Short mmCIF file of C-alpha atoms and ligand atoms in Angstrom, two decimals:
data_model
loop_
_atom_site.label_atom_id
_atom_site.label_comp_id
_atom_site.label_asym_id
_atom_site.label_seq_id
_atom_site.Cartn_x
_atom_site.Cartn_y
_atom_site.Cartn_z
CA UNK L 29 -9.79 4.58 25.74
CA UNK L 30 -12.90 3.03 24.37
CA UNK L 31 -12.58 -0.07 22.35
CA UNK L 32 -16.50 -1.00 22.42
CA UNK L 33 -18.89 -0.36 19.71
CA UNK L 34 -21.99 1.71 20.11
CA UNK L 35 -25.42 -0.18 18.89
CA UNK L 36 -25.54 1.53 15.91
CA UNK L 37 -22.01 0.64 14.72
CA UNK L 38 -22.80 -2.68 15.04
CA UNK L 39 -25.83 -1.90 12.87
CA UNK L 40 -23.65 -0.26 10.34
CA UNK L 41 -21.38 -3.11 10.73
CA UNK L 42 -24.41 -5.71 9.20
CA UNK L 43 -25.00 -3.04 6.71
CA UNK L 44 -21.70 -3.21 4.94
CA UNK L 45 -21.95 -7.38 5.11
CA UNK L 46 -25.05 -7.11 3.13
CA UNK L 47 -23.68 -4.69 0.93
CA UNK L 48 -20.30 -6.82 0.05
CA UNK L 49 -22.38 -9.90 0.05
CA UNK L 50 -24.85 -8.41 -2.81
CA UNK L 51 -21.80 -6.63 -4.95
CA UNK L 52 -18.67 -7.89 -4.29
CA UNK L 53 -18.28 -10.49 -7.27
CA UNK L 54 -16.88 -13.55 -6.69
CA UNK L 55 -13.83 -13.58 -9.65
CA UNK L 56 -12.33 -10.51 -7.72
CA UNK L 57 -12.55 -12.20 -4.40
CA UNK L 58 -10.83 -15.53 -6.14
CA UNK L 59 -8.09 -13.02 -8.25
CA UNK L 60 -7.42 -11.82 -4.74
CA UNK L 61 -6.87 -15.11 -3.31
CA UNK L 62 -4.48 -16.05 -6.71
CA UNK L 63 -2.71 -12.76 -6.66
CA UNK L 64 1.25 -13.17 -5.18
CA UNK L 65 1.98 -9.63 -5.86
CA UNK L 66 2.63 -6.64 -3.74
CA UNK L 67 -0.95 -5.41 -5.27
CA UNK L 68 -3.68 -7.17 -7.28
CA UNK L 69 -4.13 -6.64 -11.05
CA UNK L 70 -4.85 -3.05 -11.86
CA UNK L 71 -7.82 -4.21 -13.67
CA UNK L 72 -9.33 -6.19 -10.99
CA UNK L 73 -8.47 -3.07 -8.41
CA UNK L 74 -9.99 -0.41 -10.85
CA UNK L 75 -13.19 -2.58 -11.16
CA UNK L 76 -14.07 -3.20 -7.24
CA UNK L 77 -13.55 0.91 -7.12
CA UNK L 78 -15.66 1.52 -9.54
CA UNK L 79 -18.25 -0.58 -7.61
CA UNK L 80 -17.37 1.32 -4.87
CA UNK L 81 -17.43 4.38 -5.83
CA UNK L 82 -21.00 3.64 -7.18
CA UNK L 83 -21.97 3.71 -3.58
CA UNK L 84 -19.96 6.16 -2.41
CA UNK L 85 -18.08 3.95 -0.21
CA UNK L 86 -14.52 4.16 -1.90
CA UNK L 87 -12.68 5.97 0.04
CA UNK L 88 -13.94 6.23 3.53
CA UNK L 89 -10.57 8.21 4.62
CA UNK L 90 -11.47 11.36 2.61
CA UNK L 91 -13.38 14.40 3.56
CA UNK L 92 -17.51 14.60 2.16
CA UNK L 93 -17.03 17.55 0.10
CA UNK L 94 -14.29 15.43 -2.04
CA UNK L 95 -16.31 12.20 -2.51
CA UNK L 96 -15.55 10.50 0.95
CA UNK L 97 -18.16 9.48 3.97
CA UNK L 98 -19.22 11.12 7.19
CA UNK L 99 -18.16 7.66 9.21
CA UNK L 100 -16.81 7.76 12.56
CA UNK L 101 -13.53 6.55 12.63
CA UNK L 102 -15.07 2.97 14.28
CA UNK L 103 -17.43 3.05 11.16
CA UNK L 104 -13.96 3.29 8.91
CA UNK L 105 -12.41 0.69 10.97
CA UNK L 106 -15.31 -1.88 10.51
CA UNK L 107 -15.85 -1.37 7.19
CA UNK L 108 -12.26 -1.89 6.32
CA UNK L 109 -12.90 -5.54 8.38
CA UNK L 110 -15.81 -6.32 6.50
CA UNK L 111 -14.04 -6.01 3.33
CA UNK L 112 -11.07 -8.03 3.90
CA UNK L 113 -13.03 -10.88 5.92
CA UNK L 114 -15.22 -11.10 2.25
CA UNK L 115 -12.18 -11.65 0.44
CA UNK L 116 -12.07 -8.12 -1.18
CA UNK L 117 -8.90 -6.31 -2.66
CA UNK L 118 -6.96 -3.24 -1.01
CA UNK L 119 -7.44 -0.90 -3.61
CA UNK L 120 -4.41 0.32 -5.30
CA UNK L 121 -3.46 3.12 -2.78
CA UNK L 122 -0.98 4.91 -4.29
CA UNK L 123 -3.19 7.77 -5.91
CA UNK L 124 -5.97 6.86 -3.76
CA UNK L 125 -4.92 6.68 -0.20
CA UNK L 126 -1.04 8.42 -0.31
CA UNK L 127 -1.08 11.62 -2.86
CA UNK L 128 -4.58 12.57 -2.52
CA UNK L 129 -4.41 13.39 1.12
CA UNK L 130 -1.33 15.49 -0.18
CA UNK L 131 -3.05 17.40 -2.63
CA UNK L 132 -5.94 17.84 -0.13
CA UNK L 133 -3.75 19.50 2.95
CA UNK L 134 -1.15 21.25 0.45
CA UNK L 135 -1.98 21.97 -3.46
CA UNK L 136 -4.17 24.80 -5.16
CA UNK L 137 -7.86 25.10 -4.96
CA UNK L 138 -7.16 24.21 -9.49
CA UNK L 139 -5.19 20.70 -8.15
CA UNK L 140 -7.77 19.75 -5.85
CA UNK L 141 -10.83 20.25 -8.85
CA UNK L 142 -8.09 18.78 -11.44
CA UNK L 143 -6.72 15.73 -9.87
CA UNK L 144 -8.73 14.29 -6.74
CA UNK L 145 -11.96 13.23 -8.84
CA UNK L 146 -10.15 11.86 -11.59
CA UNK L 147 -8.14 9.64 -8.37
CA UNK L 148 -11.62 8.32 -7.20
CA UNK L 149 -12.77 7.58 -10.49
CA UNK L 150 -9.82 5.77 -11.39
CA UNK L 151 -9.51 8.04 -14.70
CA UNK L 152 -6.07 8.87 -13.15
CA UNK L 153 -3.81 5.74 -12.26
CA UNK L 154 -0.70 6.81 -10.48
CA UNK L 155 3.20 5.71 -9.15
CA UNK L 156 5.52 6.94 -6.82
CA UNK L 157 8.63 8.66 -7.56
CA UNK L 158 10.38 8.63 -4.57
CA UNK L 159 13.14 6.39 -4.42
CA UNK L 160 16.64 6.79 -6.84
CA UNK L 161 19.45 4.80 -7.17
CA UNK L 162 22.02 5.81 -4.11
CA UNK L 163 18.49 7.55 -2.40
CA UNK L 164 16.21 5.00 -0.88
CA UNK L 165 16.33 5.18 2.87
CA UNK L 166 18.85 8.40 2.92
CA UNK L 167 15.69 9.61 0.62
CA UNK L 168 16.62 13.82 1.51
CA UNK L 169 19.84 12.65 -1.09
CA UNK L 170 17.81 12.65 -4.20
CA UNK L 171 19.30 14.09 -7.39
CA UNK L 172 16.78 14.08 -10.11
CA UNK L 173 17.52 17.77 -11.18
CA UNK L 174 14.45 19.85 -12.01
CA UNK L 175 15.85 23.23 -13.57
CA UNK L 176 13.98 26.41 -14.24
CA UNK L 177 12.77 27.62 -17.84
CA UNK L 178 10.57 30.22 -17.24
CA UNK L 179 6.90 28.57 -16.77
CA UNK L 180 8.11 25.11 -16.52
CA UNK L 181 11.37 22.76 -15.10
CA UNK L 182 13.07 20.73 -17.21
CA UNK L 183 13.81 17.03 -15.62
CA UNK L 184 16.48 15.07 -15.98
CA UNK L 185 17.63 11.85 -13.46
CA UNK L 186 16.01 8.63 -12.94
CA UNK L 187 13.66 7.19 -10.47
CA UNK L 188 13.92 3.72 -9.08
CA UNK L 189 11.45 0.94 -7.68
CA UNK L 190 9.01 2.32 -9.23
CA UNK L 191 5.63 0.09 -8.37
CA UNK L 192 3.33 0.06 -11.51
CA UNK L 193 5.00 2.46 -13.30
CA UNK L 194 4.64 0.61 -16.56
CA UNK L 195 0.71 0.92 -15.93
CA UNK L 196 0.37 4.36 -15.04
CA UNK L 197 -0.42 7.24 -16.65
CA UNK L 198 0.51 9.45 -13.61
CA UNK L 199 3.55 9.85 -11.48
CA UNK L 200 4.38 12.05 -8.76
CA UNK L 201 8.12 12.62 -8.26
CA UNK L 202 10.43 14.35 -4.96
CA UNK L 203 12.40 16.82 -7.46
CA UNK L 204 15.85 18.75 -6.56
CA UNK L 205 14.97 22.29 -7.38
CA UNK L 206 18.03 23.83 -5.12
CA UNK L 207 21.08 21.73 -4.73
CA UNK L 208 23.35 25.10 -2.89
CA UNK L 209 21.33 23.98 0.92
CA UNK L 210 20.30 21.40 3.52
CA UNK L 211 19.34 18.63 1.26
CA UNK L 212 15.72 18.90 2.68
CA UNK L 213 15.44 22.21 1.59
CA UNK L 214 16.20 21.60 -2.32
CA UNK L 215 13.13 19.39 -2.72
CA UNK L 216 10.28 19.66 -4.74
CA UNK L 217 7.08 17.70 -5.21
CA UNK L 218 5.77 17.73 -8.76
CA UNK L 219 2.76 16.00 -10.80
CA UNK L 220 3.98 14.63 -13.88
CA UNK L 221 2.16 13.45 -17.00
CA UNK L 222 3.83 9.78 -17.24
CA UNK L 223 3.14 10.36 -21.86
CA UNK L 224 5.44 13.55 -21.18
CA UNK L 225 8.28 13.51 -24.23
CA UNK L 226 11.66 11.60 -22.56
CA UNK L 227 9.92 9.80 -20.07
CA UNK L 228 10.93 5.95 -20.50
CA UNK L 229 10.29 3.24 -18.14
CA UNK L 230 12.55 -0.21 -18.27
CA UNK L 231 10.94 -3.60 -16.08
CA UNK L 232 12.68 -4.66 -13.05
CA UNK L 233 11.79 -8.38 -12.62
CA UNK L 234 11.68 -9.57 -9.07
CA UNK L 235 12.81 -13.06 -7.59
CA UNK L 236 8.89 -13.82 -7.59
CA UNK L 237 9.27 -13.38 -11.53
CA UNK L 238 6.61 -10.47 -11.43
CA UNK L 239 6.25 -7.47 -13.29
CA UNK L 240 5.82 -4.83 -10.28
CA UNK L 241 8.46 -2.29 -10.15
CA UNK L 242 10.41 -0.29 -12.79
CA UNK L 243 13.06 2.39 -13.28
CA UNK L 244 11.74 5.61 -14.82
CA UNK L 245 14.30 7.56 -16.99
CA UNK L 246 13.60 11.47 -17.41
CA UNK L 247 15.68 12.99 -19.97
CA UNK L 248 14.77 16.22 -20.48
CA UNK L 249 11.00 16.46 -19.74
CA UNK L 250 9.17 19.62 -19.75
CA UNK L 251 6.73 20.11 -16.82
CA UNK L 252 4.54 23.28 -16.18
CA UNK L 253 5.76 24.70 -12.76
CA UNK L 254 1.99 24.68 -12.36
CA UNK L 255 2.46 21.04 -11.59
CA UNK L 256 4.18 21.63 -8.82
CA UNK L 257 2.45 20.53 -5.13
CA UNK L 258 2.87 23.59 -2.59
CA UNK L 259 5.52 25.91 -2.67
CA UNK L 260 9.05 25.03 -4.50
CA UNK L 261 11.57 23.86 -2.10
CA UNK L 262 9.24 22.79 0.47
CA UNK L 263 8.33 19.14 -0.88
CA UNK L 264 10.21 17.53 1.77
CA UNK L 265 7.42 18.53 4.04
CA UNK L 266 5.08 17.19 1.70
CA UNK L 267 6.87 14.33 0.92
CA UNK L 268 7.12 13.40 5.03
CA UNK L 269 3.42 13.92 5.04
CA UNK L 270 2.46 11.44 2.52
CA UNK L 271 5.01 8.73 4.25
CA UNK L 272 2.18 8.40 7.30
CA UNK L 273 -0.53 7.90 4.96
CA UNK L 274 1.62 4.76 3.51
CA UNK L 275 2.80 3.33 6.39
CA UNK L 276 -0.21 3.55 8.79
CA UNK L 277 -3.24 4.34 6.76
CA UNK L 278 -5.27 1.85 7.03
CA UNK L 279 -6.00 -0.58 8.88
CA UNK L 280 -4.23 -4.17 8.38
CA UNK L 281 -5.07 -6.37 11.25
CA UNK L 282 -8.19 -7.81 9.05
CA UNK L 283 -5.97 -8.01 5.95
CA UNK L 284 -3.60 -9.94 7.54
CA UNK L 285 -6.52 -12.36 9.88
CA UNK L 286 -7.94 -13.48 6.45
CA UNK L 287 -4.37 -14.21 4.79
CA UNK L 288 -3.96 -16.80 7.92
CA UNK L 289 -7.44 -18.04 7.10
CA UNK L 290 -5.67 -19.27 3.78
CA UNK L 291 -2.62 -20.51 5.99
CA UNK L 292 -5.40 -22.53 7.51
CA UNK L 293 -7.04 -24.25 4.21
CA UNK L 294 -3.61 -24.89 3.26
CA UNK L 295 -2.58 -26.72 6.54
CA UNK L 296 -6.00 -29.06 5.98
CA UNK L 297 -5.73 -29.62 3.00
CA UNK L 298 -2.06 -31.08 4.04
CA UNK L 299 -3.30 -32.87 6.91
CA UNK L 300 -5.86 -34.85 4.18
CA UNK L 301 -2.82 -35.59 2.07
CA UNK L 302 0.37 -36.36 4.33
CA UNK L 303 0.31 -38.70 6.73
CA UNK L 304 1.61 -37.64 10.35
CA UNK L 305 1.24 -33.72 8.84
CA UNK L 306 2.68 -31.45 11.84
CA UNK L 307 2.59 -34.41 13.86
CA UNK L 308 4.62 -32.65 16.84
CA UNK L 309 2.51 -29.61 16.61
CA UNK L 310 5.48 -27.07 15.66
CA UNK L 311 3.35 -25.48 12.62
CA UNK L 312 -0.04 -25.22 14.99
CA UNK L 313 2.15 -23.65 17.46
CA UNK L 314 3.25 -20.84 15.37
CA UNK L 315 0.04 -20.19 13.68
CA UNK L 316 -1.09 -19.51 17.31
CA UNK L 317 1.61 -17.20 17.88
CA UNK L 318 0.64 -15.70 14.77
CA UNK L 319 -3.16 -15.25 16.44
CA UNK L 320 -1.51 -13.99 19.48
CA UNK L 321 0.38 -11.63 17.46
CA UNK L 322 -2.47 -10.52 15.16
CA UNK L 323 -4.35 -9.96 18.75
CA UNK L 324 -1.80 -7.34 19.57
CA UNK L 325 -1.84 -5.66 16.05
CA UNK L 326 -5.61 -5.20 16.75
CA UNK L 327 -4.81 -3.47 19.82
CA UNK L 328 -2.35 -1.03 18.68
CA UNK L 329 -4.96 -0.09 15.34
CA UNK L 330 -7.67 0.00 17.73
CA UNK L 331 -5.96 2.47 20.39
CA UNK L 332 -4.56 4.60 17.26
CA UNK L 333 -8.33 4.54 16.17
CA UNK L 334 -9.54 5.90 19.37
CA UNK L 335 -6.77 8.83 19.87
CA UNK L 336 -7.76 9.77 16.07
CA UNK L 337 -10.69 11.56 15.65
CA UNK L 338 -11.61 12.10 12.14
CA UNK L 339 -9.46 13.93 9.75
CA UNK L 340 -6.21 13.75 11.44
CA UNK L 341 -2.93 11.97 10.41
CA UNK L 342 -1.77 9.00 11.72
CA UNK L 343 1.76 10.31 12.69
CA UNK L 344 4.55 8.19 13.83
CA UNK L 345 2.64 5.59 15.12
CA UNK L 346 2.59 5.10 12.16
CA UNK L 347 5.42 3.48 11.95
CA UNK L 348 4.78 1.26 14.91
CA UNK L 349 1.73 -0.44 12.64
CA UNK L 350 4.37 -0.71 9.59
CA UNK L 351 6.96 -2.95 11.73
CA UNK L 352 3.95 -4.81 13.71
CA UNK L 353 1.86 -5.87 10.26
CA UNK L 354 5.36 -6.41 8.24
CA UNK L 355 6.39 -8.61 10.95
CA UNK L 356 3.18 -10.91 10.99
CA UNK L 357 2.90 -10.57 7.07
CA UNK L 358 6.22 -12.10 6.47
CA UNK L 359 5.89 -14.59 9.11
CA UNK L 360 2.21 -15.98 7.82
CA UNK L 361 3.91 -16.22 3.96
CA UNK L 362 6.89 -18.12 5.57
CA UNK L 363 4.89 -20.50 7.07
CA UNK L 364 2.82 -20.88 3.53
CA UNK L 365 5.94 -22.35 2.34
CA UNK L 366 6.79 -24.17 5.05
CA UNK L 367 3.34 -26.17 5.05
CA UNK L 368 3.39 -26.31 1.17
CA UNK L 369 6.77 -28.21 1.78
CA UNK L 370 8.23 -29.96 -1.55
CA UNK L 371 4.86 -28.45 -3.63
CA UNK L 372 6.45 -24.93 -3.30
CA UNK L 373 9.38 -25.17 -5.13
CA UNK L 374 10.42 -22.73 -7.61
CA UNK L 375 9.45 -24.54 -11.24
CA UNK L 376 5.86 -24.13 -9.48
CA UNK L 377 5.81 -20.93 -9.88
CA UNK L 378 3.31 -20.68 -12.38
CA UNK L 379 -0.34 -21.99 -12.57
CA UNK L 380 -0.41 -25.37 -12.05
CA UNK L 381 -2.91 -26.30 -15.35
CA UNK L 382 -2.92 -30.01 -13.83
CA UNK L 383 -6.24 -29.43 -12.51
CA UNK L 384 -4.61 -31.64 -9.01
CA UNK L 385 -4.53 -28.74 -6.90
CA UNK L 386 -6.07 -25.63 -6.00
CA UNK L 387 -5.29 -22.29 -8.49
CA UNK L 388 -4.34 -20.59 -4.96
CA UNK L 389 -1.26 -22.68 -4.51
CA UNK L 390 0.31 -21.10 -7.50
CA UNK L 391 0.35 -17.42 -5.47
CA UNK L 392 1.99 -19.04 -1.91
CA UNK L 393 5.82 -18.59 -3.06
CA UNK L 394 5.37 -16.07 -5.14
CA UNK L 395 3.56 -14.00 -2.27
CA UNK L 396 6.40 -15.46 0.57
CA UNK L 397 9.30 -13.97 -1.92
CA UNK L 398 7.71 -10.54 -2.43
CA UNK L 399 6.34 -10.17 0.70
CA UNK L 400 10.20 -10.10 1.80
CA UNK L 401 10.20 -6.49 0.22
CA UNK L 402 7.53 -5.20 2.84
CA UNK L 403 10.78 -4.69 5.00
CA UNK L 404 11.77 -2.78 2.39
CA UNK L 405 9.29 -0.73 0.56
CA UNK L 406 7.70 2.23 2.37
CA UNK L 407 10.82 2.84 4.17
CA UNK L 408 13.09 -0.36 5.72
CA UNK L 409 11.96 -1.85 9.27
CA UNK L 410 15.70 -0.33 10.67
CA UNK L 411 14.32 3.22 9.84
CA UNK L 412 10.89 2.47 11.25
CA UNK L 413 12.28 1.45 14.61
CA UNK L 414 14.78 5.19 13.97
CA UNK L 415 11.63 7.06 13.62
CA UNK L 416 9.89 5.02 17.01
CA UNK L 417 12.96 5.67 18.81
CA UNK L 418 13.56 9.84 18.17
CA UNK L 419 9.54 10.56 17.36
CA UNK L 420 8.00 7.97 19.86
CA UNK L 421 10.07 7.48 22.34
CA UNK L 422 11.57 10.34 22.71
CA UNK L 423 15.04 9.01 22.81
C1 LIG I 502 9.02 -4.08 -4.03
C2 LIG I 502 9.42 -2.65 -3.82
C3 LIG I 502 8.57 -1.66 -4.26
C4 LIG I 502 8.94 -0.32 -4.13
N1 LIG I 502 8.12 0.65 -4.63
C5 LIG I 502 8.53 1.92 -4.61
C6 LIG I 502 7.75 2.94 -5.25
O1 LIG I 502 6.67 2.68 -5.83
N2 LIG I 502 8.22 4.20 -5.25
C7 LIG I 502 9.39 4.54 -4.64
O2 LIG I 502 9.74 5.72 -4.64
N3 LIG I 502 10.15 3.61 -4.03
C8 LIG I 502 9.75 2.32 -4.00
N4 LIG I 502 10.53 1.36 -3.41
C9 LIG I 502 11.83 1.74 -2.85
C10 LIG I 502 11.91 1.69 -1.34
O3 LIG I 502 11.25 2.77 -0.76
C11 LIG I 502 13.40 1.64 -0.98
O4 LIG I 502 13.91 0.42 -1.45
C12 LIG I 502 13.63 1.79 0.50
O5 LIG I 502 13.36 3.09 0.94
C13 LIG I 502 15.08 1.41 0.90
O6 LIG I 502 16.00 2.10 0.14
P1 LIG I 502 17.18 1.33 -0.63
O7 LIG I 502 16.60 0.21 -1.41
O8 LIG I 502 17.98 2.36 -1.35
O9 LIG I 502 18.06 0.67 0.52
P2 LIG I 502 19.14 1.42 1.45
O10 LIG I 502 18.61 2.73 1.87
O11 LIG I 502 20.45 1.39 0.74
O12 LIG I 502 19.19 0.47 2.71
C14 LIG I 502 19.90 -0.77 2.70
C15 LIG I 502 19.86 -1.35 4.10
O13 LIG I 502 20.52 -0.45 5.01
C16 LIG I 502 19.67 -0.13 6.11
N5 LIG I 502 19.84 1.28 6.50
C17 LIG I 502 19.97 2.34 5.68
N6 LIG I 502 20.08 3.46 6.39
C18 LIG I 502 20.01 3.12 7.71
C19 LIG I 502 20.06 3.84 8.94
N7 LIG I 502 20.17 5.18 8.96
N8 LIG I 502 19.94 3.15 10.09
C20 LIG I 502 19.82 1.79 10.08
N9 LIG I 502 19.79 1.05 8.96
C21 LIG I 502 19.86 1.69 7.77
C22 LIG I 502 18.26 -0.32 5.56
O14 LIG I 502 17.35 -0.59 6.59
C23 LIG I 502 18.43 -1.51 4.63
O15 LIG I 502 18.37 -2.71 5.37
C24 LIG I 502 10.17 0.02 -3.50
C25 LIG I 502 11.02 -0.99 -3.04
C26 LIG I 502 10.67 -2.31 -3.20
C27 LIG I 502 11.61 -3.36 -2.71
#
């Protein structure tokens, strides 16, 4: 495996620095930094893809012919560490990054020239109907019942955890189209219009106090079978597809280097403020740990980089990247609090209008509590390490 890059990447590599350094603006770099949710504002997302998509660099991971780049996968990979070392967002990747390479290996020639430019231009904003009440990690149990009526199914059922679902217009849902079978092989995958009549969508409000994930009621919506993603019964191998794409799409290593930079301001700032800060060196010994650990990550995205050559998907590696980056997430937002001490309590939740302290502050707790749902969302770390030990390991 080779882990160097060629002269010309590193060209490319000073290419994209110029580029975020000339049009990344500076409010979406500092809403980054203030954002403790799971993903930034959709506004502030939908704006830095527009910019990018003004230069054709939004989604790097798609094929030319659909809007994407010719890069080498190194040329993916350095772009993606540009970006997060200026400060920019992960764009919202649930239309972007999960369904469209769905719709692009499995639906019609009319879903590709419907949906996928209407993804990149952000025209579409979508959420992910996976999960149900009773079906999160047994997902293959879903019940939301979509029954034949000539030209279209009629839903009803509910979906759960729904992120953004309040904000999006667009939501593609695992159906049960035959219930008499395997429960893999009674699964649909559908498109569905989120204005569709008897589609509601109450607020779940997490321990962070945010506004991120829903439950979506169906109760009796009509949806053209036309809608429907592949052939009907067969969304389960859709469904399995698009999992890869969200646990081991991208690449995190970066993401997760410049959330410890902030770990870093906030430890000097404390050392300026509180005398004998970390005097026995316990917090400087885990952030190195951290570094050691981040190291590692690096390693693993780097030798997944290699043995993918354009085009492919990521497989169950995938999973191996989910539990590595969760792992080092959770433990860099734990140590937030832990430095923040007695100025992270809970009544500090919101913006601290004081003007004493930096805006950024605000986000630490809020980001430590949600980030204790990365374990969670995506499918739970104990199924990760299932899928490592029967697809991996071979055991
Ligand atoms: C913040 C957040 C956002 C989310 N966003 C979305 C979304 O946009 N769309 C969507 O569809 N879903 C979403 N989810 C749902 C998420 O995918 C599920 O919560 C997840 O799959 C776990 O399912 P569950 O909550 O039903 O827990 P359960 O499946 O009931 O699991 C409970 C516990 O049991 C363990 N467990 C279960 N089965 C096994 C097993 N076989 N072996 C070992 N341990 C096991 C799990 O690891 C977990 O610790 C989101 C969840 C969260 C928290």
């Amino acid at each position: 495996m080779d882990l160097s890059f060629t002269q010309e990447e590193l060209q490319f590599q000073q290419e994209v620095r110029q580029f975020l350094a000339e049009n990344l603006p500076a409010h979406i770099v500092e809403a980054r930094k203030n954002n403790g949710g799971v993903f930034v504002e959709k506004d502030v997302a939908l704006e830095w893809q527009a910019i990018l998509v003004k230069k054709g660099w939004a989604v790097p991971q798609w094929p030319v012919e659909h809007g994407g780049t010719d890069w080498t996968p190194s040329q993916k990979y350095l772009f993606s560490k540009e970006c997060y070392q200026a400060g920019a967002p992960m764009l919202i990747p649930l239309g972007l990054l999960m369904l469209a390479p769905v719709i692009m290996a499995f639906g019609s020639e009319a879903q590709k020239a419907e949906y996928l430019p209407k993804i990149l231009s952000g025209e579409h904003y979508w959420c992910q109907g996976y999960s149900e009440p009773g079906s999160g990690s047994d997902l293959a149990s879903l019940k939301l019942k979509a029954e034949s009526d000539g030209d279209d199914y009629i839903l009803n059922g509910s979906k759960i955890w729904t992120t953004h679902a309040h904000l999006a217009d667009h939501i593609y849902c695992l159906v049960r189209t035959d219930s008499d079978c395997k429960p893999q092989r009674g699964i649909s995958f559908l498109l569905v219009d989120m204005n569709a009549p008897g589609i509601t969508v109450e607020p779940i409000i997490t321990m962070a106090d945010d506004h991120e994930v829903n439950q979506v009621f169906f109760d009796n919506v009509r949806i053209p079978k036309s809608n429907r993603i592949g052939e009907e019964n067969k969304g389960w191998t859709y469904a399995k597809y698009l999992l890869e794409f969200e646990r081991g799409g991208g690449f995190n290593g970066d993401r997760l280097l410049h959330e410890l930079g902030h770990l870093k301001g906030l430890m000097a700032d404390c050392k300026v403020q509180t005398a004998g800060f970390d005097a026995n060196g316990s917090i400087a010994r885990q952030v190195a740990q951290i570094e050691i650990d981040l190291k590692a990550l690096e390693i693993i995205e780097l030798r997944i980089l290699s043995s993918v050559s354009g085009g492919g998907n990521p497989g169950p590696e995938s999973s191996i990247m989910k539990l590595t980056y969760t792992r080092i997430e959770q433990s860099i937002s734990e140590l937030s609090v832990d430095v923040l001490g007695y100025r992270g309590f809970a009544m500090d939740l919101q913006p601290d209008r004081s003007g004493e302290r930096p805006d950024y502050i605000s986000s630490v707790v809020p980001r430590y509590l949600n980030n204790r749902a990365a374990s969670i969302f995506g499918g739970s770390q104990e199924i990760q390490r299932n899928i490592v030990a029967k697809m991996v390991l071979g055991l």
